[in-house]
Coordinates of C-alpha atoms and ligand atoms in Angstrom, one line a residue:
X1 CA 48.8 104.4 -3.5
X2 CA 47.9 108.2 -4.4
X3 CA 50.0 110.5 -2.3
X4 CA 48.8 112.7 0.6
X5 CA 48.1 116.5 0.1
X6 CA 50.2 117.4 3.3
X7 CA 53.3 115.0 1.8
X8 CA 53.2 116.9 -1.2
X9 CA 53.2 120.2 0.1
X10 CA 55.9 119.5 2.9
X11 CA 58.1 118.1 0.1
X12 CA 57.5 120.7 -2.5
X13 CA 60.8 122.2 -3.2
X14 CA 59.1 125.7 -2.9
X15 CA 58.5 125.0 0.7
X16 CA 61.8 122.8 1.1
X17 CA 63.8 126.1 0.2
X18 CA 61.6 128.2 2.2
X19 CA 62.2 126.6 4.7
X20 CA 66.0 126.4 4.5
X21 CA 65.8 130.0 4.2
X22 CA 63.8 130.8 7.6
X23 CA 66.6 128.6 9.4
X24 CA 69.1 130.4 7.6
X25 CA 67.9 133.5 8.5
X26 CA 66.9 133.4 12.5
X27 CA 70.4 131.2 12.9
X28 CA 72.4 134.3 11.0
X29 CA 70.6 136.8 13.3
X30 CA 70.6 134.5 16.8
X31 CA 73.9 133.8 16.7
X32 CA 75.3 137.2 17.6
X33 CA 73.6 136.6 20.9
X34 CA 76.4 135.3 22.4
X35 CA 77.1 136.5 26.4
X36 CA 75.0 138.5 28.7
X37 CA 74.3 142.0 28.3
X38 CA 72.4 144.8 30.3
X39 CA 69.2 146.7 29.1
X40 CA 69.4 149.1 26.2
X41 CA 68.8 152.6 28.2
X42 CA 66.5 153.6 25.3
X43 CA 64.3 150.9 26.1
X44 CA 63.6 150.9 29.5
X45 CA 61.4 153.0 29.7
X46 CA 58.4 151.0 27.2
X47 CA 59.8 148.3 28.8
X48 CA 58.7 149.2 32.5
X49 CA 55.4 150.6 30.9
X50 CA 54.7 147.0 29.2
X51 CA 55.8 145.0 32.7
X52 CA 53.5 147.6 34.3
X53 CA 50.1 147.2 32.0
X54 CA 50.7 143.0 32.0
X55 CA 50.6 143.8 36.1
X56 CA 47.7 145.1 35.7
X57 CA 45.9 142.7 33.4
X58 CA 47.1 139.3 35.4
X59 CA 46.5 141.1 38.8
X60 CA 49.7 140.9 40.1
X61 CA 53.2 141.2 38.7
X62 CA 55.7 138.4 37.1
X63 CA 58.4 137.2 39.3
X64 CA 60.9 138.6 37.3
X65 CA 61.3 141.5 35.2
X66 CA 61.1 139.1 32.1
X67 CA 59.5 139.4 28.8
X68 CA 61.3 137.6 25.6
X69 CA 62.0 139.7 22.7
X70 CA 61.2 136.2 21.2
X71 CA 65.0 135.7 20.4
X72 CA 67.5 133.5 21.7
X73 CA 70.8 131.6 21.4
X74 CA 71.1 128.2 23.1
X75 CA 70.8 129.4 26.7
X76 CA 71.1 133.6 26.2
X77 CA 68.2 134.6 25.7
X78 CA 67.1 138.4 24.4
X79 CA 64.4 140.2 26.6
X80 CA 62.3 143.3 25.2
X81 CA 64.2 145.7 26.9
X82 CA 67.4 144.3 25.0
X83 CA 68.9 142.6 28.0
X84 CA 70.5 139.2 26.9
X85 CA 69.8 136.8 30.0
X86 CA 71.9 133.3 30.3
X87 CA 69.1 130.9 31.5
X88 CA 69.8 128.5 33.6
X89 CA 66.4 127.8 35.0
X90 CA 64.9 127.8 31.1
X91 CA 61.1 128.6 32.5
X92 CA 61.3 126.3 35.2
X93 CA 62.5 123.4 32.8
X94 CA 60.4 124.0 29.7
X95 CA 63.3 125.7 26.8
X96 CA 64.9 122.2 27.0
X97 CA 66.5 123.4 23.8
X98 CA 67.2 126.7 24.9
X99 CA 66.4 129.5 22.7
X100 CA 65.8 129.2 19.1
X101 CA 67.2 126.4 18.5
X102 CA 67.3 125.0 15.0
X103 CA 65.5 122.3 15.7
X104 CA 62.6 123.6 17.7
X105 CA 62.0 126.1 14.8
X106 CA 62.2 123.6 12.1
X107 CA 59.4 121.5 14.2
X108 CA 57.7 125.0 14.2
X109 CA 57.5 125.1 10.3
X110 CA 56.0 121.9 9.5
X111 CA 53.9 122.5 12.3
X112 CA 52.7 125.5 10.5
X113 CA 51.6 123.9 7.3
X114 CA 50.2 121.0 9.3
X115 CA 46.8 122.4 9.3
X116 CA 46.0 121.8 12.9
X117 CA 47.1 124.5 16.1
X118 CA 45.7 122.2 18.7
X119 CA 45.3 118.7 18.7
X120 CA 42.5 117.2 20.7
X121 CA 40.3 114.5 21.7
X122 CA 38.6 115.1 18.0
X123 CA 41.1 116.3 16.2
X124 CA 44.1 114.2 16.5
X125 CA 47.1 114.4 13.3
X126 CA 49.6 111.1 13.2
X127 CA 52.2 112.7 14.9
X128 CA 50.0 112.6 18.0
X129 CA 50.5 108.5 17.6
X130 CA 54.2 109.0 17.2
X131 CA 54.9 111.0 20.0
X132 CA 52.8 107.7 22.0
X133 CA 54.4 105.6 20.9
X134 CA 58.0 107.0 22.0
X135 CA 57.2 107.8 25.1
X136 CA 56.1 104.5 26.1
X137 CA 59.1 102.7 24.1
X138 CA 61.7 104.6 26.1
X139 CA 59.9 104.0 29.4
X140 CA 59.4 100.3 28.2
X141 CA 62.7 99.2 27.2
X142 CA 61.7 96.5 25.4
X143 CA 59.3 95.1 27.6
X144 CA 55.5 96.1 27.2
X145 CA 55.2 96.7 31.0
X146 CA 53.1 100.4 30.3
X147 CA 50.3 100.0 28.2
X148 CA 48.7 103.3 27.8
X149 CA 50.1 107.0 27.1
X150 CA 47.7 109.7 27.8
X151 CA 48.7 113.6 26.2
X152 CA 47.5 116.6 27.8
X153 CA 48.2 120.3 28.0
X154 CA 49.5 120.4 31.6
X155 CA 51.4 118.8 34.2
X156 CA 48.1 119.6 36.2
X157 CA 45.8 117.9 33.7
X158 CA 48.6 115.0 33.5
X159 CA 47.9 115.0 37.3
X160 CA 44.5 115.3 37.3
X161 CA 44.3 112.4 34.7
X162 CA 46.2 110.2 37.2
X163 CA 44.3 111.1 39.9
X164 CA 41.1 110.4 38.8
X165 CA 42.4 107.0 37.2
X166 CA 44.0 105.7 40.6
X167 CA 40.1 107.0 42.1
X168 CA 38.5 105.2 39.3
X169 CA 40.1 101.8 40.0
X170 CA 40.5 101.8 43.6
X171 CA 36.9 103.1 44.3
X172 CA 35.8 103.7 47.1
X173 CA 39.2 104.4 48.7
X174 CA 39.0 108.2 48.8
X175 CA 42.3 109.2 50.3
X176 CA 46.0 109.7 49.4
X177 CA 49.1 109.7 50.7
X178 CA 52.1 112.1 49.9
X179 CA 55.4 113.3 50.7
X180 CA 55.6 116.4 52.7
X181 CA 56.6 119.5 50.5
X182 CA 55.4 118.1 47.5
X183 CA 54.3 119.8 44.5
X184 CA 51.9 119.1 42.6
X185 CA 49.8 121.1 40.4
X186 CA 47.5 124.4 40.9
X187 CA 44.0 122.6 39.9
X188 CA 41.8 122.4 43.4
X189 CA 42.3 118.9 43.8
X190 CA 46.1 119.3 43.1
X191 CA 45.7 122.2 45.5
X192 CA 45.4 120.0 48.2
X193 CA 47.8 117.5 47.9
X194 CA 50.8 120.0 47.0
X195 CA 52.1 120.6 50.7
X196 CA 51.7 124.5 51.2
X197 CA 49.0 125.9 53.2
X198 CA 49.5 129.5 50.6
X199 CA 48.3 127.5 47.6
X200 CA 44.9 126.3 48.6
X201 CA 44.8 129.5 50.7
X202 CA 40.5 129.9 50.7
X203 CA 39.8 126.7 48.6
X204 CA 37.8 123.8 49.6
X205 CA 39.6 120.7 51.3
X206 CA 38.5 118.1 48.2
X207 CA 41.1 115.1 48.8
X208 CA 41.9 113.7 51.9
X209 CA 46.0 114.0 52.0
X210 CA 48.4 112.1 54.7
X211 CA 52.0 113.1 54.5
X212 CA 55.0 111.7 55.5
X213 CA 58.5 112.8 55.4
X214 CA 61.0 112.8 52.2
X215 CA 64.3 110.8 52.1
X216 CA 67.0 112.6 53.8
X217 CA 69.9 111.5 52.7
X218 CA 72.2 112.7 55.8
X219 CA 70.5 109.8 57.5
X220 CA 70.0 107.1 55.3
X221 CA 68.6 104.4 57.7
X222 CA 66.8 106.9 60.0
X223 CA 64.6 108.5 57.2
X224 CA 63.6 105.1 55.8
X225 CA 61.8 104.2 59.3
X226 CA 60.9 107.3 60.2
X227 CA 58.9 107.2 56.7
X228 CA 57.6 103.3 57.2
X229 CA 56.6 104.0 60.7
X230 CA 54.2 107.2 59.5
X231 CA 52.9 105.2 56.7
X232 CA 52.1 102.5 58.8
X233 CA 50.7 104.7 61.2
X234 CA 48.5 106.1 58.2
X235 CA 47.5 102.9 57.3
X236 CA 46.3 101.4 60.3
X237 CA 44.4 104.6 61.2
X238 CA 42.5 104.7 58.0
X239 CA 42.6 101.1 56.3
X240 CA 41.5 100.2 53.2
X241 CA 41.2 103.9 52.4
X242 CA 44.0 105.1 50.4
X243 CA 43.7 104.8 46.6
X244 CA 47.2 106.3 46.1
X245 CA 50.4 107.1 47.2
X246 CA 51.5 110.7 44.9
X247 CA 55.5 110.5 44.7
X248 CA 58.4 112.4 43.8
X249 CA 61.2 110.5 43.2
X250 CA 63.1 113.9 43.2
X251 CA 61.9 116.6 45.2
X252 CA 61.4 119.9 42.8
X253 CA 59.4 122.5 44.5
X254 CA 60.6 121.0 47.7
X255 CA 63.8 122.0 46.9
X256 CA 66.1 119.2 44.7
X257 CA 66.5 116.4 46.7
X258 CA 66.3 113.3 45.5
X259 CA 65.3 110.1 46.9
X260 CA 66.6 106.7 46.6
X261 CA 65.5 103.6 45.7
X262 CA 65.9 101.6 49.4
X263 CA 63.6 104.1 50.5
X264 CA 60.7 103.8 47.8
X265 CA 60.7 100.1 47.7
X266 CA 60.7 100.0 52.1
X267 CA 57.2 101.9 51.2
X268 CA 56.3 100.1 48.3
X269 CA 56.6 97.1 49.7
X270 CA 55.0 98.6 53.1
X271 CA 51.8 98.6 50.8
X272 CA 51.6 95.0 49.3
X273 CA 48.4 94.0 49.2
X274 CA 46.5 97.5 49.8
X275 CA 45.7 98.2 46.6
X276 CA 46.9 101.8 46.7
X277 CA 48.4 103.1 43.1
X278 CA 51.6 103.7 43.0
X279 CA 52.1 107.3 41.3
X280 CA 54.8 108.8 39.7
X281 CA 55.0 112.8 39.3
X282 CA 57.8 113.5 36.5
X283 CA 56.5 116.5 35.6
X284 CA 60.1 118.1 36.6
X285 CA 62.2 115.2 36.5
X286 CA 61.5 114.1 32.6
X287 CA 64.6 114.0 30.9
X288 CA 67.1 114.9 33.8
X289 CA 68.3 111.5 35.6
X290 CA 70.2 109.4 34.3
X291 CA 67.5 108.1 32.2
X292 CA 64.6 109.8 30.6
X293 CA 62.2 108.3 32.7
X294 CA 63.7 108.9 37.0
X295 CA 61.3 105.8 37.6
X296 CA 63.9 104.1 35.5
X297 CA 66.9 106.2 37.1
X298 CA 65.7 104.2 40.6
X299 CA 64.8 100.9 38.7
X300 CA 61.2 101.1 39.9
X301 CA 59.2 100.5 36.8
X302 CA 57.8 97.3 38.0
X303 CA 56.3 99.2 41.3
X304 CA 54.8 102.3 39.9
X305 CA 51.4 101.9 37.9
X306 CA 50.9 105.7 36.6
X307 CA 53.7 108.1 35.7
X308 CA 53.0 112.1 34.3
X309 CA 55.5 114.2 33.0
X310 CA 56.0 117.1 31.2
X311 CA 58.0 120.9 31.4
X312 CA 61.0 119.6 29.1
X313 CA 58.8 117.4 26.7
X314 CA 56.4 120.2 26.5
X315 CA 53.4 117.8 25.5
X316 CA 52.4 116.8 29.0
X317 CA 51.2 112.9 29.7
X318 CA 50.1 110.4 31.6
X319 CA 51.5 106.7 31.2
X320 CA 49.6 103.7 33.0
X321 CA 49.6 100.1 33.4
X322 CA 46.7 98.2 31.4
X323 CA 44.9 97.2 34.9
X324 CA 44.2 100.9 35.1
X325 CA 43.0 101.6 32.3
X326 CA 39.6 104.0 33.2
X327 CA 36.2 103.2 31.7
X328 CA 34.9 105.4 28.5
X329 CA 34.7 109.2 30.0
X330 CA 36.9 109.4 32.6
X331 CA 39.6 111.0 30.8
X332 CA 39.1 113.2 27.5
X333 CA 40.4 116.9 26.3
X334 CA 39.5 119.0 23.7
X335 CA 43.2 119.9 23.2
X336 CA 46.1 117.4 24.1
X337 CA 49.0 119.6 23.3
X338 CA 49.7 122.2 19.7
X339 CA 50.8 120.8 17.2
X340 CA 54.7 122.0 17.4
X341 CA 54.5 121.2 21.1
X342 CA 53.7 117.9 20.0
X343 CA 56.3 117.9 17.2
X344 CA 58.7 120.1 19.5
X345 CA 58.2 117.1 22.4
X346 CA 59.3 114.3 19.3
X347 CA 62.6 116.7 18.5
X348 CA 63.4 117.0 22.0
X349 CA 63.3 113.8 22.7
X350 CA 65.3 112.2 20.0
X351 CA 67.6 115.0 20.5
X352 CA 68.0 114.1 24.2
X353 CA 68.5 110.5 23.4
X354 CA 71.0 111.5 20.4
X355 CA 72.8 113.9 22.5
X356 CA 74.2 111.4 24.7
X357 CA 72.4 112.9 28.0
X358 CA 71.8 109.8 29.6
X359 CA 73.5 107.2 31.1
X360 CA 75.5 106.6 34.4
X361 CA 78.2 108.9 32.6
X362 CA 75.9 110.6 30.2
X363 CA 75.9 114.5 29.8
X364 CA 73.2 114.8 32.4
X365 CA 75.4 113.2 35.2
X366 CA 78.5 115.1 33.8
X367 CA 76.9 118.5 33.7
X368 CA 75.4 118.3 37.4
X369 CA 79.3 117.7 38.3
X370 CA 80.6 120.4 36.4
X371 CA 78.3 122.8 38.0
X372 CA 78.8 120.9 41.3
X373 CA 82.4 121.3 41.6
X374 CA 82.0 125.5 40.7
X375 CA 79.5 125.6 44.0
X376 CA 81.7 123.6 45.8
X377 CA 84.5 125.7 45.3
X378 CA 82.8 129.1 45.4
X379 CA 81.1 128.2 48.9
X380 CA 84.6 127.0 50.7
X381 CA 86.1 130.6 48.8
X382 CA 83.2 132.7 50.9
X383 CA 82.3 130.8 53.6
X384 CA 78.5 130.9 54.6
X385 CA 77.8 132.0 51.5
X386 CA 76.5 128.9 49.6
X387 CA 76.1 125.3 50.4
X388 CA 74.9 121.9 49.0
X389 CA 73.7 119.6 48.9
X390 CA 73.2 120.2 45.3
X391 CA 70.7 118.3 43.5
X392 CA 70.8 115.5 40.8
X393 CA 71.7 115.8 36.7
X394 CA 69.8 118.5 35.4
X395 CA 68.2 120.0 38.3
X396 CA 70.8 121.8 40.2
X397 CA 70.6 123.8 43.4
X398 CA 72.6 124.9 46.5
X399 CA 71.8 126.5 50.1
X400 CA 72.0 129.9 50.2
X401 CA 73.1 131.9 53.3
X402 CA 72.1 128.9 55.7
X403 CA 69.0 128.9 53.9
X404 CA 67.9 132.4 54.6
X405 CA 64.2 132.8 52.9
X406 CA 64.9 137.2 52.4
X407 CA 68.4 136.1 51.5
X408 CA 67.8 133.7 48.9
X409 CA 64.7 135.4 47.0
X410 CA 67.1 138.7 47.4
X411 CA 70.4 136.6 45.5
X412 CA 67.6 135.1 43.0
X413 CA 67.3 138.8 41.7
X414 CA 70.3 140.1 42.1
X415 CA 71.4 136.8 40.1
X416 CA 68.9 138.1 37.4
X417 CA 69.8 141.7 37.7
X418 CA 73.8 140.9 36.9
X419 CA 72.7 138.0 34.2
X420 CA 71.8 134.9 35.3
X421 CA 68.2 133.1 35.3
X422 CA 67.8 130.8 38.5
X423 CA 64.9 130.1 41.1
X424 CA 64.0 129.9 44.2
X425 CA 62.8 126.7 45.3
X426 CA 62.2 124.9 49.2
X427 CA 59.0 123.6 51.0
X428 CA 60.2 126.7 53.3
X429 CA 62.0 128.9 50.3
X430 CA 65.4 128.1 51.3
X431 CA 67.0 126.9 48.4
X432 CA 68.1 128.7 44.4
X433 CA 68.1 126.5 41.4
X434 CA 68.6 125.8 38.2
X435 CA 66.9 124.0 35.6
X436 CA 69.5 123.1 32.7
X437 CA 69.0 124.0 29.3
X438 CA 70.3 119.7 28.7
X439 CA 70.0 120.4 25.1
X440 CA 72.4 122.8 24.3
X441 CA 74.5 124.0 27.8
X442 CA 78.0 123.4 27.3
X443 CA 80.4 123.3 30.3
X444 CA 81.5 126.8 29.3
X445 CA 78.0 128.6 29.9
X446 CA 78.3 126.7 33.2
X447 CA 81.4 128.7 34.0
X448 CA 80.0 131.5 33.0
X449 CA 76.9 131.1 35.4
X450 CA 79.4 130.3 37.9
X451 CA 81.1 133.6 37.4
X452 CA 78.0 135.6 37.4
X453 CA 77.3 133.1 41.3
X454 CA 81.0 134.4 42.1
X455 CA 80.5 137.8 41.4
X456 CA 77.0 138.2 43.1
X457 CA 78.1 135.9 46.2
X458 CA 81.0 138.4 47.1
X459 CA 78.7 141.6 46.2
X460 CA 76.4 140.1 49.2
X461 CA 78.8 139.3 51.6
X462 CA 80.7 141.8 51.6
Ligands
PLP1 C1 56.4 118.0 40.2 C2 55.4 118.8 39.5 N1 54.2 118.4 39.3 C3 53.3 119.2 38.7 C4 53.6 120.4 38.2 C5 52.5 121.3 37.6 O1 52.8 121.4 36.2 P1 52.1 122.6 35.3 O2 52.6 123.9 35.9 O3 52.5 122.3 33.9 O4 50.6 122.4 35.5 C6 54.8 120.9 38.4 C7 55.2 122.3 38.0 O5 56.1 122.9 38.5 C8 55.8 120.1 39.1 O6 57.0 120.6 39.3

């Protein structure tokens, strides 16, 4: 067999050196990022001006101060100004890898010579079929239980995909149910089942959407029946009409809490027999449980028929069952994901997986506790400064100031301002998290992001 053009010139020693060479030379210069640092005073200036003109051309200005000199070191990262930031919340879960990381940029170089920027619908290279095929492995285990892997660009359009798929076959059920304070996705139908009046402020009501409450784990028993008895309620007043139930198994927007399995399968099994899909938003969880998949975290891969994900894996998709499988033109994109997304997604993963982040006492679980036991410790040193409850593996958060809305946006800059990158976060913003960097944090950065909570904590109560 003749050999391909592209395996010729990846393997061409010209290139092969080349290549060495870039990683040689953006590891040499990265690593001397190594703690936080405050703006350059001979910057600031340009730097306001720049903040000031992107203002003006999006129409509003960013949440934070924050534009990448487009240099990093595992989780400092270098902003234009010359600020070196130690992010913790890794653009709300996307720089898995942190910054630069070796890795990521070598995915970056053979995406380069690959030929394609974005692969599509009709222009689709093999990694495409790789990247598949491992997401549907891990979430498999062995079993062939998911059939399908859909990739897209967003976690929207990885929503939107599943919506229109759990329509499709459960036509012509035209509701959905959803957990209060959900999240979901800024598209108008997404609009309208993410549970904040602000975000579909003006828009058209598109999708019907009954809520009922989260799992609150301070009562266990309570929040299961309180959530049966508003399904049922839903169900009986609309029957036959609901053609899926959108869940997070982990609360993100809503503000890190996670459910639990007792409580999923008392609703799943609350549904037997209505033909409502069973959907799975892991747009935010992906890659921070104790598994990759938090459907397999709460052992529910028999019960949920369509999962999403995306942030961490930076391809988004949407995984389904073979019985929902849509008819020719449901689905169908004229970009799936760039290339080194795609080949960033099949580095991240393995990476994840090679890591050791998963498991009941992988890296993921260990990390949450290290960071844990700092907020622990720092809230009973300042009392009703901070409080938990605190979130699960890589999605960490804590209570500030009894969940004070001006308190906690306030601490979420002052947090940036003295070095640290977190988020606010809460159905009513209540809450300040962090998004791991699971690739590459150590439990030293963690002390060090609990230093920088330390010092701003005492700045703002005293
Ligand atoms: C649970 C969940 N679903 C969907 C989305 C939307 O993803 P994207 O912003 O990539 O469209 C998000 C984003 O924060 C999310 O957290």
């Amino acid at each position: 067999m003749s050999e391909l053009v592209s395996k010729k010139i990846a393997a061409d020693p010209r290139l092969v050196e080349a290549k060495s060479l870039i990683l040689q030379v953006v590891q040499e210069h990265a690593s001397s990022i190594v703690d936080v640092r405050p703006p350059a005073a001979e910057r600031v200036v340009d730097y306001q001006r720049l903040l000031n003109d992107y203002a003006a051309f999006r129409g509003g200005a960013l949440y934070f101060p924050y534009l990448s000199s487009g240099a990093g070191n595992g989780p400092f990262v270098e902003l234009a100004d010359g600020s070196v930031k130690l992010d913790m919340i890794t653009g709300i879960g996307v720089h898995g890898f942190g910054h630069c990381h070796p890795d990521l940029v070598a995915a970056g170089i053979d995406s380069a010579i690959s030929d394609t920027v974005m692969q599509g619908n009709l222009q689709t290279n093999t990694e495409s079929v790789d990247l598949s095929q491992l997401l549907l492995e891990l979430l498999n285990e062995g079993s062939d239980e998911y059939a399908h892997c859909f990739l897209s660009t967003s976690g929207a359009m990885a929503n939107e995909n599943a919506l229109k798929i759990a329509f499709q076959k459960n036509h012509p059920a035209n509701r959905i149910l959803a957990f209060k304070h959900c999240f979901a996705g800024r598209t108008l139908a997404l609009a309208q089942v993410t549970d904040k009046a602000a975000y579909r402020d003006g828009l058209p009501e598109t999708i019907q959407v009954d809520y009922l409450p989260f799992y609150d784990q301070t009562r266990h028993e309570q929040s299961i029946q309180s959530a049966v008895s508003h399904l049922e309620s839903h169900l009986s007043r609309h029957p036959g009409k609901h053609a899926a139930f959108w869940m997070e198994l982990v609360q993100g927007e809503g503000g890190y809490y996670p459910g639990h399995r007792e409580f999923f399968m008392a609703l799943i099994e609350a549904l037997k027999g209505q033909n409502c899909a069973i959907i799975a938003d892991e747009v935010q969880t992906f890659g921070r449980t104790t598994s990759p998949y938090a459907t397999q975290h709460f052992e529910l891969q028999s019960e949920i028929d369509i999962i999403t994900i995306g942030k961490i894996s930076q391809v988004c998709a949407t995984l389904f069952k073979s019985d929902y499988n849509p008819r020719p033109g449901l689905i169908s994109q004229t970009f799936t994901g760039s290339t080194w997304a795609i080949n960033a997604a099949r580095a991240i993963i393995r990476g994840l997986m090679e890591r050791g982040n998963f498991g009941a006492e992988g890296l993921n679980v260990n990390l949450h506790r290290h960071f844990e036991n700092h907020l622990k410790r720092i809230g009973e040193s300042y009392p009703n400064t901070i409080s938990g409850p605190y979130g699960i593996g890589g999605m960490v958060a804590f209570t500030p100031f009894g969940g004070n809305a001006e308190k906690a946006k306030a601490m979420c800059h002052a947090l940036f301002d003295a070095g640290l990158m977190s988020f606010i976060a809460g159905g009513k913003i209540s809450r300040i998290r962090f998004l791991l960097p699971l690739g590459v944090v150590t439990t030293q950065h963690i002390d060090r992001a609990a230093e920088i909570i330390e010092e701003v904590v005492q700045a703002m109560s005293s």
